[in-house]
PDB file of C-alpha atoms in Angstrom:
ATOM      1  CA  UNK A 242     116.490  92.072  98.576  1.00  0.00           C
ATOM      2  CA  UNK A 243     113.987  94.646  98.570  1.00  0.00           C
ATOM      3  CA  UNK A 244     112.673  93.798  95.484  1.00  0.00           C
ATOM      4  CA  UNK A 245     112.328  89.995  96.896  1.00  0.00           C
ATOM      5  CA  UNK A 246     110.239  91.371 100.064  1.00  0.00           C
ATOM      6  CA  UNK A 247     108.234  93.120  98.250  1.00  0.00           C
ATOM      7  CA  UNK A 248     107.237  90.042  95.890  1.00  0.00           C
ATOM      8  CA  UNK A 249     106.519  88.198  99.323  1.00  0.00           C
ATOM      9  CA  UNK A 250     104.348  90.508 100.187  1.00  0.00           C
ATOM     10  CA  UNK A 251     102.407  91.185  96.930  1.00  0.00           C
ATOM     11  CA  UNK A 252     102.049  87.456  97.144  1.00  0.00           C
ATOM     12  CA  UNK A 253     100.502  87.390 100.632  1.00  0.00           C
ATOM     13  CA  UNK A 254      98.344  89.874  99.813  1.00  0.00           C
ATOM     14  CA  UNK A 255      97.193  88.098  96.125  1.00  0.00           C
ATOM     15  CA  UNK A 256      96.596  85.357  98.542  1.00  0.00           C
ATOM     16  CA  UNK A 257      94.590  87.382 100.968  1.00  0.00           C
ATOM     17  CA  UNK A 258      92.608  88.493  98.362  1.00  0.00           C
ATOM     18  CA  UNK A 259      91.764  85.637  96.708  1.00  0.00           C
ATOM     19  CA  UNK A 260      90.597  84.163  99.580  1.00  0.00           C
ATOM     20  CA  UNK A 261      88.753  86.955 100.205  1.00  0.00           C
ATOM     21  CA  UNK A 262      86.856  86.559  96.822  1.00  0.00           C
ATOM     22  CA  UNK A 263      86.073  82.434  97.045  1.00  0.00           C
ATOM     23  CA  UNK A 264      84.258  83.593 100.369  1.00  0.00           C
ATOM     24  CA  UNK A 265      82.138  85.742  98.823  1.00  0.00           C
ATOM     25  CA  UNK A 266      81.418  83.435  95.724  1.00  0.00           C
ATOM     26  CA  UNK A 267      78.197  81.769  94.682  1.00  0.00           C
ATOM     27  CA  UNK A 268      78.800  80.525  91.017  1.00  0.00           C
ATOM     28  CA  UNK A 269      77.639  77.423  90.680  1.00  0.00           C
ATOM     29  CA  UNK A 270      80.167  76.570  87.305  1.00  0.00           C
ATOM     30  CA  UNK A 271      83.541  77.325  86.228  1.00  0.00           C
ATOM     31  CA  UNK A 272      82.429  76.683  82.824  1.00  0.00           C
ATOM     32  CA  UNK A 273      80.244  78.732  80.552  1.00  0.00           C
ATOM     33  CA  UNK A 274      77.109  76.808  78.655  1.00  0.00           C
ATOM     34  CA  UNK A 275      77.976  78.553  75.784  1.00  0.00           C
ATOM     35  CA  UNK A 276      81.574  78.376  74.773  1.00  0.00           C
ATOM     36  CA  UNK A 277      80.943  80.532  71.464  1.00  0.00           C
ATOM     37  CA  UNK A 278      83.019  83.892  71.852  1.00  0.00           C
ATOM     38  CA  UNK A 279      80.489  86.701  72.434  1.00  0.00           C
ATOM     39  CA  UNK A 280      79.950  90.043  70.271  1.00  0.00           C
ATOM     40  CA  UNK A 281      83.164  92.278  69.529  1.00  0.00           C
ATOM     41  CA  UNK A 282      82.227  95.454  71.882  1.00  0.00           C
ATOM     42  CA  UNK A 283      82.417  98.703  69.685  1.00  0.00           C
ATOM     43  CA  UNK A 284      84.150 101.493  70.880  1.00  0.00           C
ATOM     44  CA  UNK A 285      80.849 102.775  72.168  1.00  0.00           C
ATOM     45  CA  UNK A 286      80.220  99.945  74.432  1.00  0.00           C
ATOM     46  CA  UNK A 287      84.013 100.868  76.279  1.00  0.00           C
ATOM     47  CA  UNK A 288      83.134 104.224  76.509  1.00  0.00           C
ATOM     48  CA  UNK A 289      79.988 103.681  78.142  1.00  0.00           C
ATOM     49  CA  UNK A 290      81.946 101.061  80.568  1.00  0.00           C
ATOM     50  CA  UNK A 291      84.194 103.774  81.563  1.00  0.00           C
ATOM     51  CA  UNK A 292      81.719 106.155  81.758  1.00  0.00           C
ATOM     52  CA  UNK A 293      80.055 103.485  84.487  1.00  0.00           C
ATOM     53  CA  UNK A 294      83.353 102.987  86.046  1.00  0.00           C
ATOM     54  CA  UNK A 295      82.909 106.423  87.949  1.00  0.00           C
ATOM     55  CA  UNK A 296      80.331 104.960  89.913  1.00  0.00           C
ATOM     56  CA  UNK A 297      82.590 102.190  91.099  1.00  0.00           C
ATOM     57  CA  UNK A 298      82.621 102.834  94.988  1.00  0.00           C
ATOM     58  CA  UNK A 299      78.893 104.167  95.047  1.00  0.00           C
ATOM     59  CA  UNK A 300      78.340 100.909  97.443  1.00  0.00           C
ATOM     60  CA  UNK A 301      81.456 100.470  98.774  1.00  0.00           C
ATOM     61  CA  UNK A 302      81.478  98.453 101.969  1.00  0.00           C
ATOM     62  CA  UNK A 303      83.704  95.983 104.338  1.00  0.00           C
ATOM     63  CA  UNK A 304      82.772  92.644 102.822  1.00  0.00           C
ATOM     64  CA  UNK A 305      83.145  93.162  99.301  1.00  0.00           C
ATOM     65  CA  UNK A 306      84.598  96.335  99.158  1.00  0.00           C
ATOM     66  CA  UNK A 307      83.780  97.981  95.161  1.00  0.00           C
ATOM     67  CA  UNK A 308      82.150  94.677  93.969  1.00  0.00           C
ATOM     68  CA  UNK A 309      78.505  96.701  93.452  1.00  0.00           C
ATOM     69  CA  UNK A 310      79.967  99.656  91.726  1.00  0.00           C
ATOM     70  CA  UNK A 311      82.682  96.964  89.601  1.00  0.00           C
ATOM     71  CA  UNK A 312      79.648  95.168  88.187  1.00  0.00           C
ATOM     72  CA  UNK A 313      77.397  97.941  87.041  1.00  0.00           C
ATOM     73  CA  UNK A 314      80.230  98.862  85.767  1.00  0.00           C
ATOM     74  CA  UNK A 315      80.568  95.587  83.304  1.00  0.00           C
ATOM     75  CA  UNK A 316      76.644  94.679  82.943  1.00  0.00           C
ATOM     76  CA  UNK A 317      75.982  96.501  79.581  1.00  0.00           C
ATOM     77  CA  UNK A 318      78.684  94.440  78.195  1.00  0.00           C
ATOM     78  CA  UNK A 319      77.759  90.972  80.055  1.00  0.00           C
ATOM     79  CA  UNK A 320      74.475  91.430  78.573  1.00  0.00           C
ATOM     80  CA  UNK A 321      76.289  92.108  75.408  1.00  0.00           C
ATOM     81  CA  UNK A 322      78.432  89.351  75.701  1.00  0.00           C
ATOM     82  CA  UNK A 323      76.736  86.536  76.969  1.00  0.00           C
ATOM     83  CA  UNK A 324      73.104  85.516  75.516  1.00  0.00           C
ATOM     84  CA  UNK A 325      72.799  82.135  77.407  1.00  0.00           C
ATOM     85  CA  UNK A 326      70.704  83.737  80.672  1.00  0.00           C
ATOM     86  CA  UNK A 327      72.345  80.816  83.091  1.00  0.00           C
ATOM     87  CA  UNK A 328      76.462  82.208  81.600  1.00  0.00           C
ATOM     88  CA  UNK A 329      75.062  85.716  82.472  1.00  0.00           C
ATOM     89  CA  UNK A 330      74.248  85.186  85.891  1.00  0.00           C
ATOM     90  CA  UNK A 331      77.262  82.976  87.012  1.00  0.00           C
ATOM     91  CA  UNK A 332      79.712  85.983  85.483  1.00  0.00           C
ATOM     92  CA  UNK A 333      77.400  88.613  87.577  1.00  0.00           C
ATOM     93  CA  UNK A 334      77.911  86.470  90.542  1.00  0.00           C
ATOM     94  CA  UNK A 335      81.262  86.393  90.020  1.00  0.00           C
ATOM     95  CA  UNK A 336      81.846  89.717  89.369  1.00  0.00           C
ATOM     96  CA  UNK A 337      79.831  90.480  92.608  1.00  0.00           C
ATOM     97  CA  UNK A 338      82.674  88.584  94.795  1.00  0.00           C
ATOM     98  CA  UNK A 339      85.480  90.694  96.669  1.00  0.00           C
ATOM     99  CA  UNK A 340      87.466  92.960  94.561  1.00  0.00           C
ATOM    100  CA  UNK A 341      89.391  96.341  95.530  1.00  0.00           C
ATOM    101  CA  UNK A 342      91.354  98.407  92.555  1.00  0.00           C
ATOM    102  CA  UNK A 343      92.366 102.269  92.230  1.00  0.00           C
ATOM    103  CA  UNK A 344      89.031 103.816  91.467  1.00  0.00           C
ATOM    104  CA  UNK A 345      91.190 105.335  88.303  1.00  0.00           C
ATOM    105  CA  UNK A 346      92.938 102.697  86.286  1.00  0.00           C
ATOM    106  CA  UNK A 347      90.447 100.654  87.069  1.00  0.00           C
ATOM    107  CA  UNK A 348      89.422 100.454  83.499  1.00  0.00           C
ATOM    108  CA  UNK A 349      92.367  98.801  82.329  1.00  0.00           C
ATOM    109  CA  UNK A 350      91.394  95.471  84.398  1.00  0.00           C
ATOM    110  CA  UNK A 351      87.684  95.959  83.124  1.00  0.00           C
ATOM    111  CA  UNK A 352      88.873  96.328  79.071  1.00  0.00           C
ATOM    112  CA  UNK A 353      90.914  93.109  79.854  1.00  0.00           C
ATOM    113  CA  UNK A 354      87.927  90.987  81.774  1.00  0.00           C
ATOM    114  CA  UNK A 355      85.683  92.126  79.106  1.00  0.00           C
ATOM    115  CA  UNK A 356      88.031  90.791  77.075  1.00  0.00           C
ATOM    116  CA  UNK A 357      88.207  87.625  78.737  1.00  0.00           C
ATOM    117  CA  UNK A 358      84.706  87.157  79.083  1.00  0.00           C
ATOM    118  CA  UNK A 359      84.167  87.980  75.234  1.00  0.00           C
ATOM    119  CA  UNK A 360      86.737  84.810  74.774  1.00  0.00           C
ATOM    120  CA  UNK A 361      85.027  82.919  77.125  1.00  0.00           C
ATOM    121  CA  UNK A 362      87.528  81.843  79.435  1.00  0.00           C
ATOM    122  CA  UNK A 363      86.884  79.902  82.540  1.00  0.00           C
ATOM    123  CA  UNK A 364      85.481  81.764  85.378  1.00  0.00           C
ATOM    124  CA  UNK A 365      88.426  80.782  87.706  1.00  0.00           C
ATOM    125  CA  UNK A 366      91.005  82.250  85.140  1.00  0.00           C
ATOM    126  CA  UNK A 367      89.258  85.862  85.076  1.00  0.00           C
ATOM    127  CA  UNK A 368      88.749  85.661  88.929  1.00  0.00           C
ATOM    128  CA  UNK A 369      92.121  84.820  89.451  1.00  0.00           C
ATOM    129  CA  UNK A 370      93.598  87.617  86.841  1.00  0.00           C
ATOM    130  CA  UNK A 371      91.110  90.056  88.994  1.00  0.00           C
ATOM    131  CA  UNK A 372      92.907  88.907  91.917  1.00  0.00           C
ATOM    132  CA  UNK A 373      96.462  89.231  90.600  1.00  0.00           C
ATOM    133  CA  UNK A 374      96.096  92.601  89.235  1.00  0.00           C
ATOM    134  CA  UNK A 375      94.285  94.320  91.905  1.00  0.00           C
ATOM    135  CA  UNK A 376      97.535  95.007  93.991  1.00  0.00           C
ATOM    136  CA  UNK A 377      99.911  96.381  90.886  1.00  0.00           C
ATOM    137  CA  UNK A 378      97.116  99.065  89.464  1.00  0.00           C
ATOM    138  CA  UNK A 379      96.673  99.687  92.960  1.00  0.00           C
ATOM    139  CA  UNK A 380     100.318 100.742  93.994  1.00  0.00           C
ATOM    140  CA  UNK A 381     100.865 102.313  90.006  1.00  0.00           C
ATOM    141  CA  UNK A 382      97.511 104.344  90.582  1.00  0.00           C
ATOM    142  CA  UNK A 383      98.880 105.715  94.286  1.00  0.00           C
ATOM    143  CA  UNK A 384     101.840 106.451  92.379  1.00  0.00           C
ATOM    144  CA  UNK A 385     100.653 107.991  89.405  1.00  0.00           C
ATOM    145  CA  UNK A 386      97.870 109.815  90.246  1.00  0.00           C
ATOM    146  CA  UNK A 387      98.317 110.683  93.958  1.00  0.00           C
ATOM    147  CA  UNK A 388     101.742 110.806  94.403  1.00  0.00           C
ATOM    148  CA  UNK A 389     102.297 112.472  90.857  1.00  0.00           C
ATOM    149  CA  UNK A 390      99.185 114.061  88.975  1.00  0.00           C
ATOM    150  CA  UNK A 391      97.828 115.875  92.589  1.00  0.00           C
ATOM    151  CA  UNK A 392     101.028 117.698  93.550  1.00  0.00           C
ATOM    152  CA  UNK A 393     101.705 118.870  90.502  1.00  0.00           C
ATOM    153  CA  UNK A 394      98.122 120.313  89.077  1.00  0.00           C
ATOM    154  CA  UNK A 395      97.499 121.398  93.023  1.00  0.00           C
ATOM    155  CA  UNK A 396     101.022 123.156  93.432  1.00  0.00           C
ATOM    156  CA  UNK A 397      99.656 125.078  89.786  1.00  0.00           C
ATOM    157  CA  UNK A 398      96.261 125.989  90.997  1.00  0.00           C
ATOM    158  CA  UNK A 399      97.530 127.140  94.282  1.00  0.00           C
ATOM    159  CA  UNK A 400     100.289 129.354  92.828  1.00  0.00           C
ATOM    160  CA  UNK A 401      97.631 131.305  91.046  1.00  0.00           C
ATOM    161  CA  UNK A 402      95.227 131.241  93.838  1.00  0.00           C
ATOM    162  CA  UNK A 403      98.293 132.892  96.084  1.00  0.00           C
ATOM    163  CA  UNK A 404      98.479 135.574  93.506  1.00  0.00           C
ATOM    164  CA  UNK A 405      95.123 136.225  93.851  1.00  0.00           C
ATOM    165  CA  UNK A 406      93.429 134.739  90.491  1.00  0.00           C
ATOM    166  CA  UNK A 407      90.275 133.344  90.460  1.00  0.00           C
ATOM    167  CA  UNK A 408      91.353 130.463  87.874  1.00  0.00           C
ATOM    168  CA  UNK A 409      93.419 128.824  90.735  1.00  0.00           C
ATOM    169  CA  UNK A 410      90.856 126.281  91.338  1.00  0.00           C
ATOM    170  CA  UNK A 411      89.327 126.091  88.166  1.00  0.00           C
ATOM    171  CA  UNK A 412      92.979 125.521  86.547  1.00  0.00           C
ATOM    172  CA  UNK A 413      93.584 122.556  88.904  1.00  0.00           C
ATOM    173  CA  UNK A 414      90.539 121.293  88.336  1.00  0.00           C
ATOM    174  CA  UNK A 415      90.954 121.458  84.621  1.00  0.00           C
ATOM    175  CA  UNK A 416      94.442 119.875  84.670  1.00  0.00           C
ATOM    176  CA  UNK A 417      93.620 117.141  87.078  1.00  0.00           C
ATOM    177  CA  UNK A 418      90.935 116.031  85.049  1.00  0.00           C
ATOM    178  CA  UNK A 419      92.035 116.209  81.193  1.00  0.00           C
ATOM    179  CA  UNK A 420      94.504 113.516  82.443  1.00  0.00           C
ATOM    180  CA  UNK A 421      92.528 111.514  84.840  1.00  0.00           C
ATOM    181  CA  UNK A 422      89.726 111.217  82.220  1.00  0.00           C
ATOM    182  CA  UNK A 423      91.998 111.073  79.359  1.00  0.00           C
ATOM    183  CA  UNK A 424      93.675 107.706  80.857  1.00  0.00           C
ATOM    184  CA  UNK A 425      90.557 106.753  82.400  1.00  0.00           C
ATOM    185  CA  UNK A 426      88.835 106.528  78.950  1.00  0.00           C
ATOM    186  CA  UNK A 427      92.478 105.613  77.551  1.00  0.00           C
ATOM    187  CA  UNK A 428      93.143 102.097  79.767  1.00  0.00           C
ATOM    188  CA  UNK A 429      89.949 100.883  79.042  1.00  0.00           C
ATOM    189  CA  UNK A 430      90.167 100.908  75.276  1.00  0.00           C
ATOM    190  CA  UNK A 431      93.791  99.791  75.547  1.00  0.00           C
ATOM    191  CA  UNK A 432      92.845  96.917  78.180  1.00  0.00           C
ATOM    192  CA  UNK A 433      90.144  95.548  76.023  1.00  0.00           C
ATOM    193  CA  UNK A 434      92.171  95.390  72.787  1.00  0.00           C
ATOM    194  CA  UNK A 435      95.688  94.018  74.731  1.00  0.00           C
ATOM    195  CA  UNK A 436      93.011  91.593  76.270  1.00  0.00           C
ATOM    196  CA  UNK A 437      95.623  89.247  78.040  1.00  0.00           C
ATOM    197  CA  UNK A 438      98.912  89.672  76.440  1.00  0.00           C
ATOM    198  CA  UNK A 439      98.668  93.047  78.769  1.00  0.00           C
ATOM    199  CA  UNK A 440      98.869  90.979  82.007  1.00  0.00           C
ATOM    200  CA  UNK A 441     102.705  90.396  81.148  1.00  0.00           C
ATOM    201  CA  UNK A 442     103.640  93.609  80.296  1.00  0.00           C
ATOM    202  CA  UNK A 443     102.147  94.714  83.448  1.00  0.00           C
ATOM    203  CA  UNK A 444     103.498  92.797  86.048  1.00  0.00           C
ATOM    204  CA  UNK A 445     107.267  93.162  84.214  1.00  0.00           C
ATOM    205  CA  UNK A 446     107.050  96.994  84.194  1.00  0.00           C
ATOM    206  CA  UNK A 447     104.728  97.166  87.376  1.00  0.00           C
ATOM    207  CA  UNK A 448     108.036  98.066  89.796  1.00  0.00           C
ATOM    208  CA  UNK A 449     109.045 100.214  87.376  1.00  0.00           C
ATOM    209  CA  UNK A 450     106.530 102.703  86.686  1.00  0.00           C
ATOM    210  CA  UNK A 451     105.492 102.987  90.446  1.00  0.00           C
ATOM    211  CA  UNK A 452     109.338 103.519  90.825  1.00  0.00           C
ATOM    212  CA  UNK A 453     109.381 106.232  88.179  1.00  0.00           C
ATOM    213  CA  UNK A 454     106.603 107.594  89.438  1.00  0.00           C
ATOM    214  CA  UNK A 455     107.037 107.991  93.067  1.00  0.00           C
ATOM    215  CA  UNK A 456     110.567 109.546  92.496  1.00  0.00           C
ATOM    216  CA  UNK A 457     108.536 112.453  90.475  1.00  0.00           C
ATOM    217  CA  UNK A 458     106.006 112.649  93.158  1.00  0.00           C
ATOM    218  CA  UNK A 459     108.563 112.696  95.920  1.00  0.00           C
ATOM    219  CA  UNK A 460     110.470 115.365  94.265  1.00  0.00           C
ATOM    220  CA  UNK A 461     107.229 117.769  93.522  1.00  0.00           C
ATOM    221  CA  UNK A 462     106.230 117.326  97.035  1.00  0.00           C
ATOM    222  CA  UNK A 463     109.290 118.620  98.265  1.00  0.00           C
ATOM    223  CA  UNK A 464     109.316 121.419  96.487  1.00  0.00           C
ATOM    224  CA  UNK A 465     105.667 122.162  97.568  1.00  0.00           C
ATOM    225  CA  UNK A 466     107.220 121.692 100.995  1.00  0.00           C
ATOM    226  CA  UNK A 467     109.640 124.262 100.647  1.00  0.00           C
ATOM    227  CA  UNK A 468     107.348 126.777  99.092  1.00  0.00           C
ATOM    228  CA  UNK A 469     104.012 126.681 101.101  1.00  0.00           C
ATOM    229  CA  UNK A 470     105.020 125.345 104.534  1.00  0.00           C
ATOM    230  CA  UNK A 471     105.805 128.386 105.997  1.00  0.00           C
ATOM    231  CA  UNK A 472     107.880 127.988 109.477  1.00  0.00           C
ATOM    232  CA  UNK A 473     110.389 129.973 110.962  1.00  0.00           C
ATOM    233  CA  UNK A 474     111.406 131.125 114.942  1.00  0.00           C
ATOM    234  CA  UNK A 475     112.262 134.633 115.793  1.00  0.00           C
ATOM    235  CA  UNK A 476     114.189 133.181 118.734  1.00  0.00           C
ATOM    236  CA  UNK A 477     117.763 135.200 119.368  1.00  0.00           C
ATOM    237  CA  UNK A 478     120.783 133.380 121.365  1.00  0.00           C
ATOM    238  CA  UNK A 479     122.669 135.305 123.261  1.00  0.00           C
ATOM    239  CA  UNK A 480     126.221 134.704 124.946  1.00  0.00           C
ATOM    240  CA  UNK A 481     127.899 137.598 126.492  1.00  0.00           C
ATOM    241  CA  UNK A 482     127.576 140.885 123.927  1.00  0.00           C
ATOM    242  CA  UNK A 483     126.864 138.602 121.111  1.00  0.00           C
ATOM    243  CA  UNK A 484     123.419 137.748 119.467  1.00  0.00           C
ATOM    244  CA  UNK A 485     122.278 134.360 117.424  1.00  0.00           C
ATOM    245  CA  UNK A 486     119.622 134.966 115.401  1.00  0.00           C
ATOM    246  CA  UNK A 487     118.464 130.647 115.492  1.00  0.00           C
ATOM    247  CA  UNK A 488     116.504 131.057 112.354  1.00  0.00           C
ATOM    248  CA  UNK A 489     118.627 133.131 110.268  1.00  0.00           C
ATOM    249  CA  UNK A 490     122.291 132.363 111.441  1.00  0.00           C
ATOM    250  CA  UNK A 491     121.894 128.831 112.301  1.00  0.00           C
ATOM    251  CA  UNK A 492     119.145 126.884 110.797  1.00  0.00           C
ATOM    252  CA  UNK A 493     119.250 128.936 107.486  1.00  0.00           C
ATOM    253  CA  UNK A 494     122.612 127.702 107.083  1.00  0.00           C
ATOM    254  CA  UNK A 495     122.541 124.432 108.210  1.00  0.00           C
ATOM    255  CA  UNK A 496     119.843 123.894 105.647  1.00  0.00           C
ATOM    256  CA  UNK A 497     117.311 126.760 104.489  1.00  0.00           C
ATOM    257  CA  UNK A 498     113.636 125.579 105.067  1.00  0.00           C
ATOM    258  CA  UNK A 499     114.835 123.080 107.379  1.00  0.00           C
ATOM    259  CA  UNK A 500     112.133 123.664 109.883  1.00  0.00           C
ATOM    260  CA  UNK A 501     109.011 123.099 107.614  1.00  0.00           C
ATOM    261  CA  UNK A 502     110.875 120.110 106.552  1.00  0.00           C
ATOM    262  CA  UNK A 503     111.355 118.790 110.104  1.00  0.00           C
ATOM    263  CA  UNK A 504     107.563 119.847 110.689  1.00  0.00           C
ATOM    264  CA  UNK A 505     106.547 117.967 107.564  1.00  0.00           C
ATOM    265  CA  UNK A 506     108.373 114.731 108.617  1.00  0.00           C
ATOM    266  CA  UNK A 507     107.029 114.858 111.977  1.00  0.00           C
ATOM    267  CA  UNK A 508     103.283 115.576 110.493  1.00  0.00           C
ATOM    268  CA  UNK A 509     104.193 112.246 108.618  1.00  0.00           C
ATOM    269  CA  UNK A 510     105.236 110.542 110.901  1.00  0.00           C
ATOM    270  CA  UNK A 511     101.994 110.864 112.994  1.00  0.00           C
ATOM    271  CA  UNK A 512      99.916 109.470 110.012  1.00  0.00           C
ATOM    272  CA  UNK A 513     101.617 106.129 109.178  1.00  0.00           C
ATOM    273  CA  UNK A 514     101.135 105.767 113.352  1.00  0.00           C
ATOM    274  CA  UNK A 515      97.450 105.931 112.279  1.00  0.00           C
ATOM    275  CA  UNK A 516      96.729 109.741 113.511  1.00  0.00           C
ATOM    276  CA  UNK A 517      93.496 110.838 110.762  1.00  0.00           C
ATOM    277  CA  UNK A 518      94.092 114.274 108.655  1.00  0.00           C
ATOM    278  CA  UNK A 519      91.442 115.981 110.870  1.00  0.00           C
ATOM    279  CA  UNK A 520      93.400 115.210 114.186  1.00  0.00           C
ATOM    280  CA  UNK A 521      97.028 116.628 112.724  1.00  0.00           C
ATOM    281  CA  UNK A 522      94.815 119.680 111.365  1.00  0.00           C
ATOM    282  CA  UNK A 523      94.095 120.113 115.210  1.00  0.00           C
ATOM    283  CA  UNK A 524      97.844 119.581 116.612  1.00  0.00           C
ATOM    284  CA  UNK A 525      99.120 121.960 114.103  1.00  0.00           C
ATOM    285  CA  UNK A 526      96.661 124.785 114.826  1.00  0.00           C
ATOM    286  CA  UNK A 527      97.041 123.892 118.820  1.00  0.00           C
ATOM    287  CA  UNK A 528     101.353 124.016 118.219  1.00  0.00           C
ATOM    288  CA  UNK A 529     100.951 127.195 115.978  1.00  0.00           C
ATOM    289  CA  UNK A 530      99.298 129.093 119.146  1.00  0.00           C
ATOM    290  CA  UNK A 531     101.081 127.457 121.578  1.00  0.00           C
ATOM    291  CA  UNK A 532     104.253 128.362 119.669  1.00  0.00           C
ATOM    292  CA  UNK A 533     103.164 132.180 119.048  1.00  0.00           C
ATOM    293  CA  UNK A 534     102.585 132.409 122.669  1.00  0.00           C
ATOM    294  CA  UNK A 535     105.485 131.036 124.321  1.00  0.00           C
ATOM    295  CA  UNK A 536     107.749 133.393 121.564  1.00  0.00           C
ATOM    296  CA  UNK A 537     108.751 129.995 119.968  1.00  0.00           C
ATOM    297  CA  UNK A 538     107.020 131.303 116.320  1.00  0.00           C
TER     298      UNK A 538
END
């Protein structure tokens, strides 16, 4: 059932999106002039498009979100690609239409368009394969990269910085990026070469992988949660002669950490109700002295 809602929705939103991009289209053929499949791109020419691809929300904006940064992106191959000036333009037009991907396996769908456009498939085809893949590599690149890759090299860095080493930073910096560039560079040479027998691999292990993924992440943000949220209430019951430590004798063995948990949740809460980052920065510092005051902390 889950699985079935969550199809529904990926189709609404495919839907949504596509829309989205015909509104914002100007080609003026669905056909290229020349039908003759365009130069093989070297393994320089992918490079250089992922290079390119780091510039993809340079000129982000409301009405067609990363389209700017998605075609410089692809123009040193268009050019490559296609000689016939009028096929060059309606593909830049195209590629200028609505489109919205994670900024870092974003080169997988630009290997596999350049692909497309190297085969010279209709224009509808590689708009609508844009369209269809923009929600997967969106939800595998949350996954992946901030649900995954960020916990774990940050939780690393900030262990040594807590110890006092300088190389806190500069190890999480180091880690982060060896793997985001690494699959950055990675997907695009793969996407390209896969061209589109990687659109069914995809969307069969596309569940999967975010699954996988997210159950990692999950698991290394808990355990950040239980070693750098620091919470705890000196508060001391008392009935008659006898004394309840709450922190120690009831909440520590109910569950130990279970307040920065509970503070956590409720910190999570308030941002899928729409509360930004800054604001819970705020409440927390505002609780933290309120707390400290009233004894509560």
């Amino acid at each position: 059932m889950a699985f079935n809602r969550a199809d529904e929705e990926m189709a609404k939103k495919s839907e949504k999106r596509m829309a989205q991009a015909l509104a914002t289209s100007q080609v003026e053929s669905d056909d290229y002039i020349d039908t003759t499949p365009g130069k093989a791109l070297t393994s320089y020419d992918i490079n250089v498009m992922a290079l390119r691809s780091l510039l993809l929300q340079a000129s982000f904006n409301y009405e067609r979100m990363q389209a700017g940064g998605w075609l410089y992106t692809l123009i040193p191959a268009l050019r490559k690609i296609h000689k016939n000036p009028q096929d060059l333009a309606n593909s830049m037009k195209m590629h200028m239409e609505f489109i919205n991907v994670h900024p870092f396996d974003v080169t997988f769908l630009s290997g596999l368009v350049l692909a497309m456009e190297r085969s010279k498939e209709k224009i509808s085809t590689i708009r609508a394969v844009k369209v269809a893949l923009m929600g997967p590599l969106g939800g595998i690149g949350d996954a992946l990269f901030w649900l995954t890759l960020l916990p774990i090299c940050a939780g690393i860095g900030a262990s040594l910085a807590l110890q006092g080493s300088i190389f806190g930073p500069i190890v999480f910096l180091l880690l982060f990026n060896i793997v985001h560039f690494a699959l950055r560079f990675g997907l695009a040479h793969y996407g390209y070469q896969a061209g589109t027998k990687a659109i069914a691999i995809l969307k069969t292990h596309t569940k999967n992988i975010s699954h996988a993924a997210s159950i990692v992440g999950m698991t290394v943000i808990g355990a950040l949660v239980a070693s750098y949220v620091h919470l705890s209430t000196p508060l001391v019951l008392k009935a008659g002669e006898a004394k309840v430590a709450l922190q120690t004798d009831v909440l520590d063995k109910l569950m130990p950490n279970l307040l920065p948990l509970a503070f956590t949740l409720i910190v999570y809460g308030f941002l899928k109700r729409g509360f930004s980052p800054v604001k819970m920065i705020g409440i927390t510092i505002l609780f933290g002295l309120a707390g400290k005051l009233v004894g509560f902390l």
